[in-house]
Coordinates of C-alpha atoms in Angstrom, one line a residue:
M1 CA -32.5 6.4 -5.3
H2 CA -31.3 7.6 -9.3
S3 CA -34.1 5.9 -11.2
L4 CA -32.6 3.9 -14.5
G5 CA -33.2 6.2 -17.5
T6 CA -34.1 9.3 -15.6
V7 CA -31.9 12.2 -16.9
T8 CA -30.3 14.2 -13.7
P9 CA -30.6 17.4 -13.2
S10 CA -34.0 18.1 -15.1
R11 CA -34.1 21.1 -17.7
E12 CA -35.6 23.2 -15.1
E13 CA -32.9 22.5 -12.3
F14 CA -30.1 22.8 -14.8
L15 CA -31.2 26.4 -15.6
Q16 CA -31.1 27.2 -12.2
L17 CA -27.8 25.8 -11.3
A18 CA -26.5 27.3 -14.5
A19 CA -27.0 30.7 -13.2
E20 CA -24.1 29.9 -10.7
H21 CA -22.0 27.3 -12.2
R22 CA -19.7 26.8 -15.4
V23 CA -19.7 23.3 -15.7
I24 CA -22.7 21.0 -14.8
P25 CA -22.8 17.2 -15.0
V26 CA -25.6 15.7 -16.5
S27 CA -26.2 12.1 -16.0
M28 CA -28.5 9.1 -16.7
K29 CA -27.9 5.6 -15.0
V30 CA -28.4 2.6 -17.3
L31 CA -28.2 -0.8 -16.6
A32 CA -25.5 -2.7 -18.3
D33 CA -24.7 -6.1 -16.6
S34 CA -23.4 -7.7 -19.5
H35 CA -20.5 -5.0 -20.3
T36 CA -17.0 -5.2 -18.3
P37 CA -15.1 -2.0 -17.7
L38 CA -12.7 -2.9 -20.8
S39 CA -15.9 -3.6 -23.1
I40 CA -17.3 -0.1 -22.3
Y41 CA -13.9 1.6 -23.0
R42 CA -13.6 -0.2 -26.4
A43 CA -17.8 0.8 -27.3
L44 CA -17.2 4.4 -25.8
A45 CA -13.7 5.1 -26.0
C46 CA -11.9 3.6 -28.9
D47 CA -11.9 4.4 -32.6
D48 CA -12.9 2.2 -35.3
N49 CA -9.7 0.3 -35.4
Q50 CA -10.2 -0.5 -31.5
Q51 CA -7.4 1.6 -30.6
G52 CA -8.0 4.4 -27.7
V53 CA -7.2 8.1 -28.9
P54 CA -5.9 11.5 -26.9
G55 CA -8.4 12.2 -24.2
T56 CA -9.5 8.8 -23.4
Y57 CA -8.8 6.7 -20.5
L58 CA -9.6 4.0 -18.2
M59 CA -9.2 3.7 -14.4
E60 CA -10.2 0.8 -12.3
S61 CA -8.9 -1.5 -9.7
A62 CA -8.1 -5.1 -9.5
A63 CA -7.7 -5.3 -5.6
P64 CA -11.1 -5.8 -3.7
G65 CA -11.6 -3.4 -1.1
A66 CA -9.3 -0.6 -3.2
A67 CA -10.2 3.0 -3.8
W68 CA -11.2 2.3 -7.0
D69 CA -13.1 -0.9 -6.3
R70 CA -16.5 0.3 -6.3
H71 CA -16.4 2.2 -9.3
S72 CA -14.5 2.0 -12.7
F73 CA -14.1 5.1 -14.6
I74 CA -14.4 5.0 -18.5
G75 CA -13.2 8.5 -20.0
V76 CA -15.0 9.1 -23.3
N77 CA -13.5 12.3 -24.5
S78 CA -12.1 15.5 -23.0
M79 CA -13.1 18.9 -23.8
A80 CA -9.3 20.1 -23.3
T81 CA -6.2 18.8 -22.0
L82 CA -4.0 20.9 -19.5
S83 CA -0.4 20.1 -20.8
E84 CA 3.1 21.7 -20.9
K85 CA 4.9 22.9 -23.7
D86 CA 8.6 25.0 -23.2
G87 CA 8.3 25.0 -19.6
E88 CA 4.8 26.9 -19.8
A89 CA 1.2 25.6 -19.4
H90 CA -0.5 24.9 -22.6
W91 CA -4.0 23.6 -23.5
I92 CA -4.7 21.4 -25.9
G93 CA -8.3 21.7 -27.4
T94 CA -11.0 24.2 -26.3
P95 CA -11.3 24.9 -22.4
P96 CA -13.9 27.0 -20.9
A97 CA -14.0 30.7 -21.7
G98 CA -12.2 32.2 -19.1
A99 CA -10.1 29.5 -18.2
P100 CA -6.7 30.7 -17.2
Q101 CA -4.1 30.6 -20.0
E102 CA -0.6 31.8 -19.0
G103 CA 1.6 30.7 -16.6
T104 CA 3.5 27.8 -15.2
T105 CA 1.8 24.4 -15.3
A106 CA 1.6 24.4 -11.4
E107 CA 0.2 27.8 -11.4
I108 CA -2.4 27.2 -14.3
L109 CA -3.6 23.7 -12.4
R110 CA -4.3 25.9 -9.1
Q111 CA -6.2 28.4 -11.0
T112 CA -8.3 26.1 -13.0
L113 CA -9.3 24.3 -10.0
E114 CA -10.2 27.4 -8.5
F115 CA -12.3 28.8 -11.7
L116 CA -14.0 25.4 -12.0
G117 CA -14.6 24.5 -8.4
Q118 CA -18.0 24.0 -7.2
R119 CA -19.9 22.0 -4.7
A120 CA -21.2 18.3 -5.3
F121 CA -24.6 18.5 -7.3
A122 CA -26.2 15.3 -6.2
E123 CA -25.2 12.6 -3.7
Q124 CA -26.0 9.8 -6.0
L125 CA -23.2 10.9 -8.3
P126 CA -19.9 8.9 -8.1
H127 CA -16.9 10.5 -6.4
L128 CA -15.8 11.6 -9.8
A129 CA -18.1 13.1 -12.3
S130 CA -16.4 16.3 -13.6
G131 CA -12.9 17.8 -13.3
L132 CA -9.5 16.8 -14.2
V133 CA -8.0 13.4 -15.2
G134 CA -4.8 12.7 -15.8
Y135 CA -0.8 12.7 -14.6
I136 CA 1.2 15.4 -12.7
G137 CA 4.9 14.3 -13.3
W138 CA 7.7 14.3 -11.1
D139 CA 9.4 17.4 -12.6
V140 CA 6.4 19.5 -11.6
V141 CA 7.8 19.5 -8.0
R142 CA 10.8 22.4 -9.3
H143 CA 7.5 24.8 -9.4
W144 CA 7.6 24.3 -5.2
E145 CA 11.1 23.5 -4.5
K146 CA 14.2 25.2 -5.4
L147 CA 16.0 22.7 -7.4
P148 CA 18.9 24.8 -9.5
N149 CA 20.0 21.6 -11.2
P150 CA 17.3 19.9 -13.6
P151 CA 18.5 16.7 -15.2
Q152 CA 18.6 16.3 -19.0
D153 CA 15.0 16.0 -20.5
D154 CA 15.8 13.7 -23.1
L155 CA 12.2 12.2 -23.7
G156 CA 10.5 15.7 -24.4
L157 CA 7.4 14.6 -22.9
P158 CA 4.8 17.1 -21.0
E159 CA 5.7 17.3 -17.4
M160 CA 1.9 17.4 -16.8
A161 CA -1.0 16.2 -18.7
M162 CA -4.9 16.6 -16.9
N163 CA -7.9 16.0 -19.2
L164 CA -10.6 18.1 -18.6
I165 CA -13.8 15.9 -18.4
S166 CA -16.2 16.1 -21.2
D167 CA -18.2 12.7 -21.3
L168 CA -17.6 10.0 -18.7
A169 CA -19.0 6.4 -18.1
V170 CA -18.7 5.0 -14.6
H171 CA -19.4 1.2 -14.1
D172 CA -20.6 0.0 -10.9
N173 CA -18.8 -3.1 -10.5
R174 CA -21.1 -4.4 -7.7
D175 CA -24.6 -4.2 -9.5
G176 CA -23.7 -3.7 -12.9
T177 CA -25.3 -0.1 -13.7
V178 CA -23.2 2.4 -15.9
T179 CA -23.9 6.3 -15.0
L180 CA -23.4 8.2 -18.1
I181 CA -22.0 11.7 -17.6
A182 CA -22.0 14.4 -19.8
N183 CA -20.5 17.6 -18.6
A184 CA -22.2 20.8 -20.0
I185 CA -20.6 24.1 -20.2
N186 CA -22.7 27.5 -20.3
K187 CA -19.8 29.2 -22.1
D188 CA -21.6 32.6 -21.9
G189 CA -23.3 32.4 -18.9
Q190 CA -26.6 33.7 -20.6
P191 CA -29.8 31.7 -20.4
T192 CA -29.9 30.9 -24.3
G193 CA -26.4 29.4 -23.7
A194 CA -27.5 27.3 -20.5
E195 CA -30.5 25.9 -23.0
R196 CA -28.1 24.7 -25.9
A197 CA -25.3 23.3 -23.2
Y198 CA -28.2 21.4 -21.9
D199 CA -29.5 20.1 -25.2
D200 CA -26.1 19.3 -26.3
A201 CA -25.7 17.4 -23.3
L202 CA -28.6 15.3 -23.7
A203 CA -27.8 14.6 -27.3
R204 CA -24.3 13.3 -26.0
L205 CA -26.1 11.2 -23.3
A206 CA -28.1 9.6 -26.2
A207 CA -25.0 8.5 -28.3
M208 CA -23.3 7.2 -25.3
Q209 CA -26.3 4.9 -24.6
H210 CA -26.5 3.9 -28.4
A211 CA -23.0 3.0 -28.5
L212 CA -23.2 0.8 -25.3
A213 CA -26.1 -0.8 -26.9
R214 CA -24.1 -1.9 -30.3
P215 CA -22.6 -5.2 -29.9
V216 CA -18.5 -5.0 -29.4
S217 CA -16.8 -7.5 -31.6
A218 CA -15.2 -10.2 -29.2
E219 CA -11.5 -10.1 -29.0
V220 CA -9.6 -13.2 -28.1
A221 CA -5.9 -13.2 -27.4
T222 CA -3.5 -16.4 -27.5
A223 CA -0.1 -16.8 -27.5
E224 CA 2.8 -19.7 -28.1
A225 CA 3.3 -22.4 -25.2
D226 CA 6.4 -21.0 -24.3
W227 CA 5.6 -17.3 -24.2
G228 CA 6.3 -17.0 -20.5
T229 CA 9.9 -18.4 -21.3
Q230 CA 10.4 -16.1 -24.2
V231 CA 9.3 -13.4 -22.2
E232 CA 11.7 -13.9 -19.5
L233 CA 14.4 -14.1 -22.4
D234 CA 13.3 -11.2 -23.6
L235 CA 13.4 -9.3 -20.3
A236 CA 17.0 -10.3 -20.0
D237 CA 18.1 -9.8 -23.9
K238 CA 15.9 -6.5 -25.0
V239 CA 15.8 -4.4 -22.1
T240 CA 18.4 -1.6 -22.1
N241 CA 18.9 1.0 -19.1
S242 CA 19.8 4.9 -19.3
W243 CA 22.3 4.6 -16.7
D244 CA 25.8 3.2 -17.3
Q245 CA 25.7 0.6 -14.1
N246 CA 29.3 1.5 -12.9
E247 CA 27.8 5.1 -12.4
Y248 CA 24.7 3.9 -10.7
L249 CA 26.8 1.9 -8.3
A250 CA 28.8 5.0 -7.7
T251 CA 25.7 7.0 -7.0
L252 CA 24.6 4.6 -4.4
G253 CA 28.1 5.0 -2.7
K254 CA 27.9 9.0 -3.1
A255 CA 24.1 8.4 -1.4
K256 CA 25.3 6.4 1.7
E257 CA 28.1 8.9 2.2
A258 CA 25.4 11.6 2.1
I259 CA 23.6 10.0 4.8
V260 CA 26.6 9.4 7.0
D261 CA 27.3 13.1 6.6
G262 CA 24.0 13.8 8.0
E263 CA 22.5 15.4 4.6
V264 CA 19.7 12.9 4.5
F265 CA 18.5 9.8 6.5
Q266 CA 17.5 7.8 3.2
I267 CA 17.1 8.5 -0.3
V268 CA 15.5 6.9 -3.5
V269 CA 17.7 6.7 -6.2
S270 CA 16.1 5.6 -9.6
R271 CA 16.6 4.5 -13.2
R272 CA 14.7 3.9 -16.2
F273 CA 14.6 0.9 -18.2
E274 CA 13.5 0.8 -21.8
V275 CA 12.5 -1.5 -24.6
E276 CA 11.1 -1.0 -28.1
T277 CA 7.7 -2.5 -29.0
G278 CA 5.3 -2.4 -31.4
A279 CA 2.4 -3.4 -28.8
D280 CA -0.5 -0.9 -28.4
A281 CA -1.3 0.5 -25.1
L282 CA -4.7 -1.3 -24.8
T283 CA -2.9 -4.9 -25.1
V284 CA -0.3 -3.5 -22.6
Y285 CA -2.9 -2.7 -20.0
R286 CA -4.6 -6.1 -20.3
M287 CA -1.5 -7.8 -19.9
L288 CA -0.6 -5.8 -16.8
R289 CA -3.9 -6.2 -15.0
L290 CA -3.4 -10.1 -15.8
L291 CA 0.1 -10.4 -14.5
N292 CA 0.0 -7.3 -11.8
P293 CA -3.4 -6.6 -10.4
S294 CA -3.2 -3.7 -8.0
P295 CA -5.5 -1.3 -6.4
Y296 CA -4.8 1.5 -8.9
M297 CA -5.1 0.3 -12.5
Y298 CA -4.6 3.1 -15.5
L299 CA -4.7 3.4 -19.0
M300 CA -4.5 6.9 -20.4
H301 CA -3.9 8.8 -23.7
F302 CA -2.4 12.0 -24.6
Q303 CA -0.9 14.0 -27.3
T304 CA 1.8 16.5 -26.9
P305 CA 1.2 20.1 -28.3
E306 CA 2.9 19.3 -31.3
G307 CA 0.4 16.1 -31.5
E308 CA 2.5 13.4 -31.2
P309 CA 0.6 10.5 -29.4
Y310 CA 1.9 8.9 -26.2
Q311 CA 0.4 6.5 -23.4
V312 CA 0.5 6.1 -19.6
V313 CA -0.2 2.4 -18.2
G314 CA 0.2 1.5 -14.9
A315 CA -0.5 -0.9 -11.8
S316 CA 0.1 1.4 -9.0
P317 CA -0.2 -0.3 -5.2
E318 CA 0.1 3.5 -3.4
A319 CA -2.1 6.5 -3.2
L320 CA -0.2 9.6 -2.3
V321 CA -3.4 11.4 -1.0
T322 CA -7.0 11.1 -1.0
M323 CA -9.6 13.9 0.0
D324 CA -13.6 13.3 0.4
A325 CA -16.5 15.6 0.4
E326 CA -16.1 16.4 4.2
R327 CA -12.3 17.5 3.4
T328 CA -10.8 14.4 5.5
V329 CA -7.4 13.9 3.7
V330 CA -5.7 10.5 4.0
S331 CA -2.0 9.9 3.2
H332 CA -0.8 6.1 2.7
P333 CA 2.8 5.5 3.3
I334 CA 3.8 2.3 2.0
A335 CA 7.7 1.2 3.0
G336 CA 9.1 -2.6 3.8
T337 CA 8.5 -5.2 1.3
R338 CA 8.3 -9.0 1.1
P339 CA 7.5 -11.6 -2.0
R340 CA 4.2 -13.3 -1.4
G341 CA 4.5 -17.0 0.3
K342 CA 4.0 -19.9 -1.8
T343 CA 1.7 -21.3 1.0
P344 CA -0.3 -19.3 3.6
A345 CA 2.1 -21.0 6.4
A346 CA 4.9 -19.4 4.1
D347 CA 3.2 -16.1 3.7
Q348 CA 2.3 -15.8 7.4
E349 CA 6.2 -16.3 7.7
L350 CA 7.3 -13.7 5.5
A351 CA 4.9 -11.1 7.0
E352 CA 6.3 -12.0 10.7
D353 CA 9.4 -11.6 9.4
L354 CA 8.9 -8.3 7.4
L355 CA 7.1 -7.0 10.9
A356 CA 10.3 -7.8 12.7
D357 CA 13.1 -6.3 10.4
Q358 CA 14.3 -3.2 12.4
K359 CA 15.7 -1.7 9.1
E360 CA 12.1 -1.9 7.4
R361 CA 10.6 -0.5 10.6
A362 CA 12.8 2.5 10.7
E363 CA 12.1 3.2 7.5
H364 CA 8.6 3.0 7.3
L365 CA 8.5 4.8 10.5
M366 CA 10.4 7.8 9.1
L367 CA 7.9 8.1 6.0
V368 CA 5.0 8.2 8.5
D369 CA 6.5 11.0 10.4
L370 CA 7.2 12.7 6.8
A371 CA 3.5 12.1 6.3
R372 CA 2.3 13.7 9.4
N373 CA 4.6 16.8 8.7
D374 CA 3.4 17.3 5.6
L375 CA -0.5 17.0 6.2
A376 CA 0.1 19.4 9.0
K377 CA 0.5 21.9 6.7
V378 CA -2.7 22.0 5.1
C379 CA -4.8 20.3 7.9
E380 CA -6.6 22.0 11.1
P381 CA -4.2 22.2 14.2
G382 CA -4.7 19.1 16.0
S383 CA -6.8 16.7 13.6
V384 CA -3.7 15.0 12.1
E385 CA -3.4 11.4 13.5
V386 CA -2.2 7.6 12.7
T387 CA -5.4 5.8 12.2
R388 CA -3.3 2.7 10.9
F389 CA 0.2 1.8 11.8
M390 CA 2.5 -0.5 10.3
A391 CA 0.1 -3.0 8.9
V392 CA 1.0 -6.0 6.4
E393 CA -1.0 -5.5 3.3
H394 CA -0.7 -8.4 0.7
F395 CA -1.0 -7.5 -3.0
S396 CA -0.7 -9.9 -5.7
H397 CA 2.9 -10.4 -5.8
V398 CA 4.5 -8.9 -2.7
M399 CA 3.2 -7.9 0.9
H400 CA 4.1 -4.4 2.1
L401 CA 4.3 -2.5 5.7
T402 CA 1.6 0.4 5.6
S403 CA 0.1 3.1 7.4
H404 CA -2.7 5.6 7.0
V405 CA -2.4 9.2 8.3
Q406 CA -5.5 11.4 8.5
G407 CA -6.5 14.9 9.0
Q408 CA -9.0 17.4 8.6
V409 CA -8.1 19.8 5.6
A410 CA -8.5 23.6 7.0
E411 CA -11.0 25.9 5.4
T412 CA -8.1 28.2 4.1
S413 CA -6.7 25.0 2.1
S414 CA -7.9 23.5 -1.3
P415 CA -7.0 20.4 -3.0
Y416 CA -3.9 22.1 -5.1
D417 CA -2.6 23.0 -1.6
V418 CA -3.1 19.4 -0.2
L419 CA -1.2 18.3 -3.6
A420 CA 1.7 20.9 -3.3
A421 CA 1.9 19.9 0.2
T422 CA 2.3 16.2 0.1
F423 CA 4.4 16.3 -3.6
P424 CA 6.1 13.8 -4.2
A425 CA 5.8 10.9 -2.0
G426 CA 8.3 10.5 0.7
T427 CA 8.5 7.1 -0.5
L428 CA 10.0 8.2 -3.8
S429 CA 12.4 11.0 -2.5
G430 CA 13.8 10.3 1.0
A431 CA 14.0 12.6 3.8
P432 CA 14.4 15.3 4.8
K433 CA 12.7 15.7 1.4
P434 CA 13.9 19.2 0.2
R435 CA 17.6 17.9 0.6
A436 CA 16.8 14.5 -1.1
L437 CA 15.4 16.5 -4.2
Q438 CA 18.5 18.3 -4.5
L439 CA 20.8 15.4 -4.3
L440 CA 18.5 13.5 -6.9
D441 CA 18.8 16.1 -9.4
E442 CA 22.4 16.2 -9.0
W443 CA 22.8 12.5 -9.4
E444 CA 20.4 11.0 -11.6
P445 CA 21.3 11.5 -15.5
T446 CA 17.7 12.3 -16.8
R447 CA 14.6 13.9 -15.4
R448 CA 12.1 11.2 -14.0
G449 CA 8.8 12.4 -16.1
V450 CA 5.7 10.8 -15.2
Y451 CA 7.5 8.4 -12.8
G452 CA 7.4 9.5 -9.3
G453 CA 4.6 12.0 -9.9
V454 CA 0.9 10.9 -9.6
V455 CA -1.5 9.5 -11.5
G456 CA -5.5 10.0 -10.7
Y457 CA -8.1 13.3 -10.4
F458 CA -9.5 16.0 -9.1
D459 CA -13.5 16.2 -9.4
L460 CA -14.5 19.9 -9.3
S461 CA -16.4 19.4 -6.1
G462 CA -13.5 19.1 -4.0
R463 CA -12.5 15.4 -4.0
M464 CA -9.4 14.2 -5.2
D465 CA -7.7 10.7 -5.5
V466 CA -4.0 10.5 -6.9
A467 CA -1.8 7.4 -6.8
I468 CA 1.9 7.3 -7.3
A469 CA 3.2 6.9 -10.2
I470 CA 5.2 3.7 -10.0
R471 CA 5.0 0.1 -11.8
T472 CA 4.1 2.5 -14.8
A473 CA 5.2 2.2 -18.5
V474 CA 5.2 5.1 -20.7
L475 CA 4.5 4.4 -24.2
S476 CA 6.2 7.0 -26.9
G477 CA 7.5 6.5 -30.4
G478 CA 7.8 3.0 -30.6
R479 CA 9.3 2.6 -27.0
A480 CA 8.3 1.8 -23.6
Y481 CA 10.0 3.9 -20.7
V482 CA 9.7 2.0 -17.2
Q483 CA 11.8 3.7 -14.3
S484 CA 12.1 2.2 -10.6
G485 CA 13.8 3.2 -7.3
G486 CA 15.1 1.7 -3.9
G487 CA 15.2 3.7 -0.5
I488 CA 19.1 3.8 0.5
V489 CA 20.1 3.5 4.0
A490 CA 23.4 3.4 5.4
D491 CA 23.8 0.0 5.4
S492 CA 22.2 -0.5 2.1
I493 CA 24.0 -3.4 0.1
D494 CA 24.6 -2.3 -3.6
E495 CA 23.7 -5.2 -5.3
D496 CA 20.5 -5.7 -3.4
E497 CA 19.4 -2.2 -4.4
R498 CA 20.3 -2.8 -8.0
Q499 CA 18.1 -5.9 -8.0
E500 CA 15.4 -4.2 -5.9
T501 CA 15.0 -1.6 -9.1
V502 CA 15.2 -4.7 -11.7
N503 CA 12.2 -6.4 -9.5
K504 CA 10.1 -3.1 -9.3
A505 CA 10.2 -2.5 -13.0
A506 CA 9.8 -6.3 -14.1
A507 CA 5.9 -6.2 -14.1
P508 CA 5.4 -3.4 -16.6
L509 CA 8.2 -4.7 -18.5
R510 CA 6.7 -8.0 -18.7
A511 CA 3.3 -6.5 -19.7
V512 CA 5.1 -4.8 -22.6
L513 CA 6.9 -7.7 -23.8
A514 CA 4.0 -10.3 -23.4
A515 CA 1.9 -7.9 -25.3
D516 CA 4.2 -7.9 -28.1
R517 CA 4.0 -11.6 -28.4
L518 CA 0.1 -11.8 -28.1
K519 CA -2.1 -13.0 -31.1
V520 CA -5.3 -11.3 -31.2
S521 CA -8.2 -12.8 -33.0

């Protein structure tokens, strides 16, 4: 049992560990049952104006039983961020001495995970205690697949931003405790360096404990009585699209021709919506959590290598892949959708209709097969199996057909290899994946950026949990960008597919527009 107020490891244990490890999480558990994850974020990660700063983040779940349901993760600060500039990896901040520096983002990510990777130190630590947290955008796939025709990069944001954890607070949503973690780095590998690193970690733990004990000013948000109506009007009047509608519809025709010609079985064509906004990311996150509670909720603050701030706010229903300490990997294909019913009887009727829809079932089966093939590249032969098949899973506003594909990762494969084998999700590309990726590069007018990539973490102990970056807003330069897509098959109806992109983008766009109309006091 991890006693309240006890620092782990002890100084003696730390000095022994420091002989073999570069990064060591030093932790202390406190009882903070009067706090919520949001109040902890405001107490530890925000500036004097209650705004998040680059290198901070909040990851939690608003769906009981989901992967992040037990723990919420509050990134207090990051020692460095692995970002991208001019097509090459670029560190912002001060990474550990000896960390890889020159190469593509994908290559430096792989090398960094190898350089810092280590066994789990203590069973009582949460699944995330040290490592990298952030996003890996869609366009990183170009480092793994030959895609000769990259679209325009009009936003100019880094294709990847992964924060190297320095200080972290982990809220246990069951018992109200908070595990404070200060990652200690012995930069020179000498005993004196280890002593300094431990003392520094103790000081940071004390500072976090002190900040948690201070009262956080209450913040109440209200709006005009007709704010819901106004948001819907804003959704219709203020949101623009980056793709001319006629060109978009013509591309849907190309997609169906490619399917008839046998180039692909299915392909996911997406488009990007955008709107001007003055809302701050934290308020957008609060509204998104209210309007669209989901298994993976995240608020992340970054800066470009040039120092320009931007934020990623999302509510993803779907993990790309998870990997635990026993090297069990699970892929979570989701395909097939119906809205939630207004009554239990209507809900059941819609679920039965979804299960009986042969088009939805065929699309889902295709993606399950794709997940099996992807995992087979990195798992022990014969270990890949479907442990859950085509079950109806209910979310706040919709229901989906979901499956779980599981395998045992081979000793020769790393978490990075698992990511490379499964990225991007077949639900965001189509199948066969290589040709679908090539066609999307030819057809879509701009790079996808964060959309369709992943958001989540790589713990240095080998665990990973990354959600697919959908239902996500990117806030940059006074604008919010939200992208969404639909899976095109041979008999797709153009207007239905167009409307599907509108429906999928609606939740984050509503959150942005609602945040603009809130009155905070």
